[in-house]
Amino acid sequence: MTDKEHEAIEAEITSLYQQGATEVPSTAIDKRILAQARAQVEAQSQLKVNTQSQSFWRRYRLPLSSAASVMLVVTLFVINPSTNTGDGIEPSEPMLMSAPEVEDAQPQMMRALPNNAPAASNAQKSKQASVLSLAEQLDRVEQLLADKEIQQAQIQLQQIALQWPEVNDKQSPEHARFEALQKALMSNH
């Protein structure tokens, strides 16, 4: 095949191609394509309207409910720290409260008067009960230190400091014992 023959074939192909390129699709096909495009646009706009009409709560219900759950759990642990795991308190042990017991049915102002001796003795009794339970807790810390349960003893000492702030008062009878236990705990670390 020579160059002239090759050029003649290419020219013929080009002329055939240009003749076929003038074809236009029928108007029926054009109308069907445009109708489908319009239907698609309408469907998308309807979807956008439905999406935009959702309320704030409906749109963010999962993140909001998760945040509310987390806040509830955190609040419960802050309000009731004795439920934390590993604090050394057995569930069967009752927690003593240091509120005075009231035996008589007098109003509080009458109980506060100096000539009312039973109210004063009740306050002293509750204070003694508190000291006894503090002494028991300090005994428990000593036992934990003897058993080499350092972490448990440290948790128990922290709880004692929170529950009985009077152990930090240098004039308290249990202050020296509390400090000695703290020093023993630090030396075992």
Coordinates of C-alpha atoms in Angstrom, one line a residue:
M1 CA 0.0 0.0 0.0
T2 CA 1.4 3.3 -1.0
D3 CA 1.0 6.6 0.6
K4 CA -1.4 7.8 -2.0
E5 CA -3.7 4.8 -1.5
H6 CA -3.5 5.3 2.2
E7 CA -4.4 9.0 2.0
A8 CA -7.4 8.1 -0.3
I9 CA -8.7 5.6 2.2
E10 CA -8.4 8.2 5.1
A11 CA -10.2 10.8 3.0
E12 CA -13.0 8.5 2.3
I13 CA -13.4 7.5 6.0
T14 CA -13.4 11.2 7.0
S15 CA -16.1 12.1 4.5
L16 CA -18.3 9.1 5.7
Y17 CA -17.8 10.2 9.3
Q18 CA -18.8 13.8 8.6
Q19 CA -21.9 12.6 6.8
G20 CA -22.9 10.4 9.8
A21 CA -22.2 13.2 12.3
T22 CA -25.2 15.2 11.1
E23 CA -27.7 12.8 12.5
V24 CA -29.9 14.2 15.3
P25 CA -31.9 12.1 17.8
S26 CA -35.6 12.0 17.3
T27 CA -37.8 14.4 19.2
A28 CA -39.6 11.6 21.0
I29 CA -36.3 10.4 22.5
D30 CA -35.5 14.0 23.5
K31 CA -38.8 14.4 25.2
R32 CA -38.4 11.2 27.2
I33 CA -34.9 12.2 28.3
L34 CA -36.1 15.6 29.4
A35 CA -39.1 14.1 31.3
Q36 CA -36.9 11.7 33.2
A37 CA -34.5 14.6 34.1
R38 CA -37.4 16.7 35.4
A39 CA -38.8 13.8 37.5
Q40 CA -35.4 13.2 39.0
V41 CA -35.0 16.9 39.9
E42 CA -38.5 16.9 41.5
A43 CA -37.7 13.8 43.5
Q44 CA -34.4 15.3 44.8
S45 CA -36.1 18.6 45.8
Q46 CA -38.9 16.6 47.6
L47 CA -36.1 14.7 49.5
K48 CA -34.5 18.0 50.5
V49 CA -37.7 19.4 51.7
N50 CA -38.4 16.3 53.8
T51 CA -34.9 16.4 55.3
Q52 CA -35.1 20.1 56.1
S53 CA -38.4 19.7 57.8
Q54 CA -37.0 17.3 60.5
S55 CA -36.9 19.0 63.9
F56 CA -33.7 19.7 65.8
W57 CA -34.5 16.9 68.3
R58 CA -35.2 14.3 65.7
R59 CA -32.1 15.1 63.8
Y60 CA -29.8 15.0 66.8
R61 CA -31.5 12.4 69.0
L62 CA -28.6 9.9 69.2
P63 CA -25.9 12.4 70.2
L64 CA -28.3 14.2 72.7
S65 CA -29.4 10.9 74.3
S66 CA -25.9 9.7 74.6
A67 CA -24.8 13.0 76.2
A68 CA -27.7 12.8 78.6
S69 CA -26.8 9.3 79.6
V70 CA -23.2 10.2 80.3
M71 CA -24.2 13.2 82.4
L72 CA -26.6 11.0 84.4
V73 CA -23.9 8.5 85.2
V74 CA -21.3 11.1 86.0
T75 CA -23.7 12.9 88.3
L76 CA -24.5 9.6 90.1
F77 CA -20.8 8.9 90.7
V78 CA -20.2 12.5 91.9
I79 CA -23.2 12.4 94.3
N80 CA -22.5 8.9 95.6
P81 CA -18.7 8.4 95.6
S82 CA -18.9 5.2 97.7
T83 CA -20.2 3.3 94.7
N84 CA -16.8 3.7 92.9
T85 CA -15.1 0.3 92.5
G86 CA -12.1 -0.4 94.7
D87 CA -12.9 1.9 97.5
G88 CA -12.6 -0.8 100.1
I89 CA -16.2 -0.6 101.4
E90 CA -18.1 -3.8 101.5
P91 CA -21.7 -3.6 100.5
S92 CA -22.8 -5.3 103.8
E93 CA -21.1 -2.5 105.9
P94 CA -23.5 0.3 106.9
M95 CA -22.2 3.8 106.7
L96 CA -22.6 5.7 110.0
M97 CA -24.0 9.2 109.9
S98 CA -22.9 11.8 112.5
A99 CA -26.3 13.3 113.0
P100 CA -27.5 13.5 116.7
E101 CA -30.3 11.3 117.8
V102 CA -33.4 13.0 119.0
E103 CA -35.2 11.3 121.8
D104 CA -37.7 13.9 122.8
A105 CA -40.3 15.7 120.7
Q106 CA -39.3 19.2 121.6
P107 CA -38.8 21.8 118.8
Q108 CA -35.2 22.4 117.8
M109 CA -35.0 25.8 119.5
M110 CA -36.0 24.2 122.8
R111 CA -33.3 21.5 122.4
A112 CA -30.7 24.1 121.8
L113 CA -31.3 25.8 125.1
P114 CA -28.5 25.4 127.7
N115 CA -30.7 23.9 130.4
N116 CA -31.7 21.0 128.1
A117 CA -29.1 18.4 129.1
P118 CA -30.5 15.4 127.2
A119 CA -29.9 17.1 123.8
A120 CA -26.2 17.8 124.8
S121 CA -25.7 14.2 125.9
N122 CA -27.1 13.0 122.6
A123 CA -24.6 15.1 120.7
Q124 CA -21.8 13.7 122.8
K125 CA -23.0 10.1 122.2
S126 CA -23.1 10.5 118.5
K127 CA -19.6 12.1 118.6
Q128 CA -18.3 9.1 120.5
A129 CA -20.0 6.7 118.1
S130 CA -18.3 8.6 115.2
V131 CA -14.9 8.3 117.0
L132 CA -15.4 4.6 117.5
S133 CA -16.2 4.0 113.9
L134 CA -13.2 6.2 112.9
A135 CA -11.0 4.1 115.2
E136 CA -12.3 0.9 113.5
Q137 CA -11.5 2.4 110.1
L138 CA -8.0 3.2 111.2
D139 CA -7.6 -0.3 112.5
R140 CA -8.7 -1.6 109.1
V141 CA -6.0 0.6 107.4
E142 CA -3.4 -0.8 109.7
Q143 CA -4.5 -4.3 108.8
L144 CA -4.3 -3.5 105.1
L145 CA -0.8 -2.2 105.5
A146 CA 0.2 -5.3 107.4
D147 CA -1.2 -7.4 104.6
K148 CA 0.8 -5.3 102.1
E149 CA -2.3 -4.1 100.3
I150 CA -0.9 -0.6 99.8
Q151 CA -3.4 0.6 97.2
Q152 CA -6.4 -0.5 99.2
A153 CA -5.0 1.2 102.3
Q154 CA -4.4 4.4 100.4
I155 CA -8.0 4.4 99.2
Q156 CA -9.2 3.8 102.7
L157 CA -7.1 6.7 104.1
Q158 CA -8.5 9.0 101.5
Q159 CA -12.0 8.0 102.3
I160 CA -11.3 8.5 106.0
A161 CA -10.0 12.0 105.3
L162 CA -13.2 12.8 103.4
Q163 CA -15.6 11.2 105.8
W164 CA -14.0 12.5 109.0
P165 CA -12.4 15.9 108.4
E166 CA -11.6 16.2 112.1
V167 CA -8.6 13.8 111.6
N168 CA -6.8 16.7 109.9
D169 CA -7.3 18.8 113.0
K170 CA -4.1 18.6 115.1
Q171 CA -6.1 18.7 118.3
S172 CA -8.1 15.7 117.4
P173 CA -7.2 12.5 119.4
E174 CA -7.0 10.5 116.2
H175 CA -4.9 13.0 114.2
A176 CA -1.5 11.5 115.4
R177 CA -2.6 8.0 114.4
F178 CA -3.9 9.2 111.0
E179 CA -0.6 10.9 110.3
A180 CA 1.4 7.8 111.4
L181 CA -0.6 5.7 109.0
Q182 CA 0.0 8.2 106.1
K183 CA 3.7 8.1 106.8
A184 CA 3.7 4.3 106.9
L185 CA 1.9 4.2 103.6
M186 CA 4.4 6.6 102.0
S187 CA 7.3 4.5 103.2
N188 CA 5.8 1.3 101.8
H189 CA 5.4 2.9 98.3

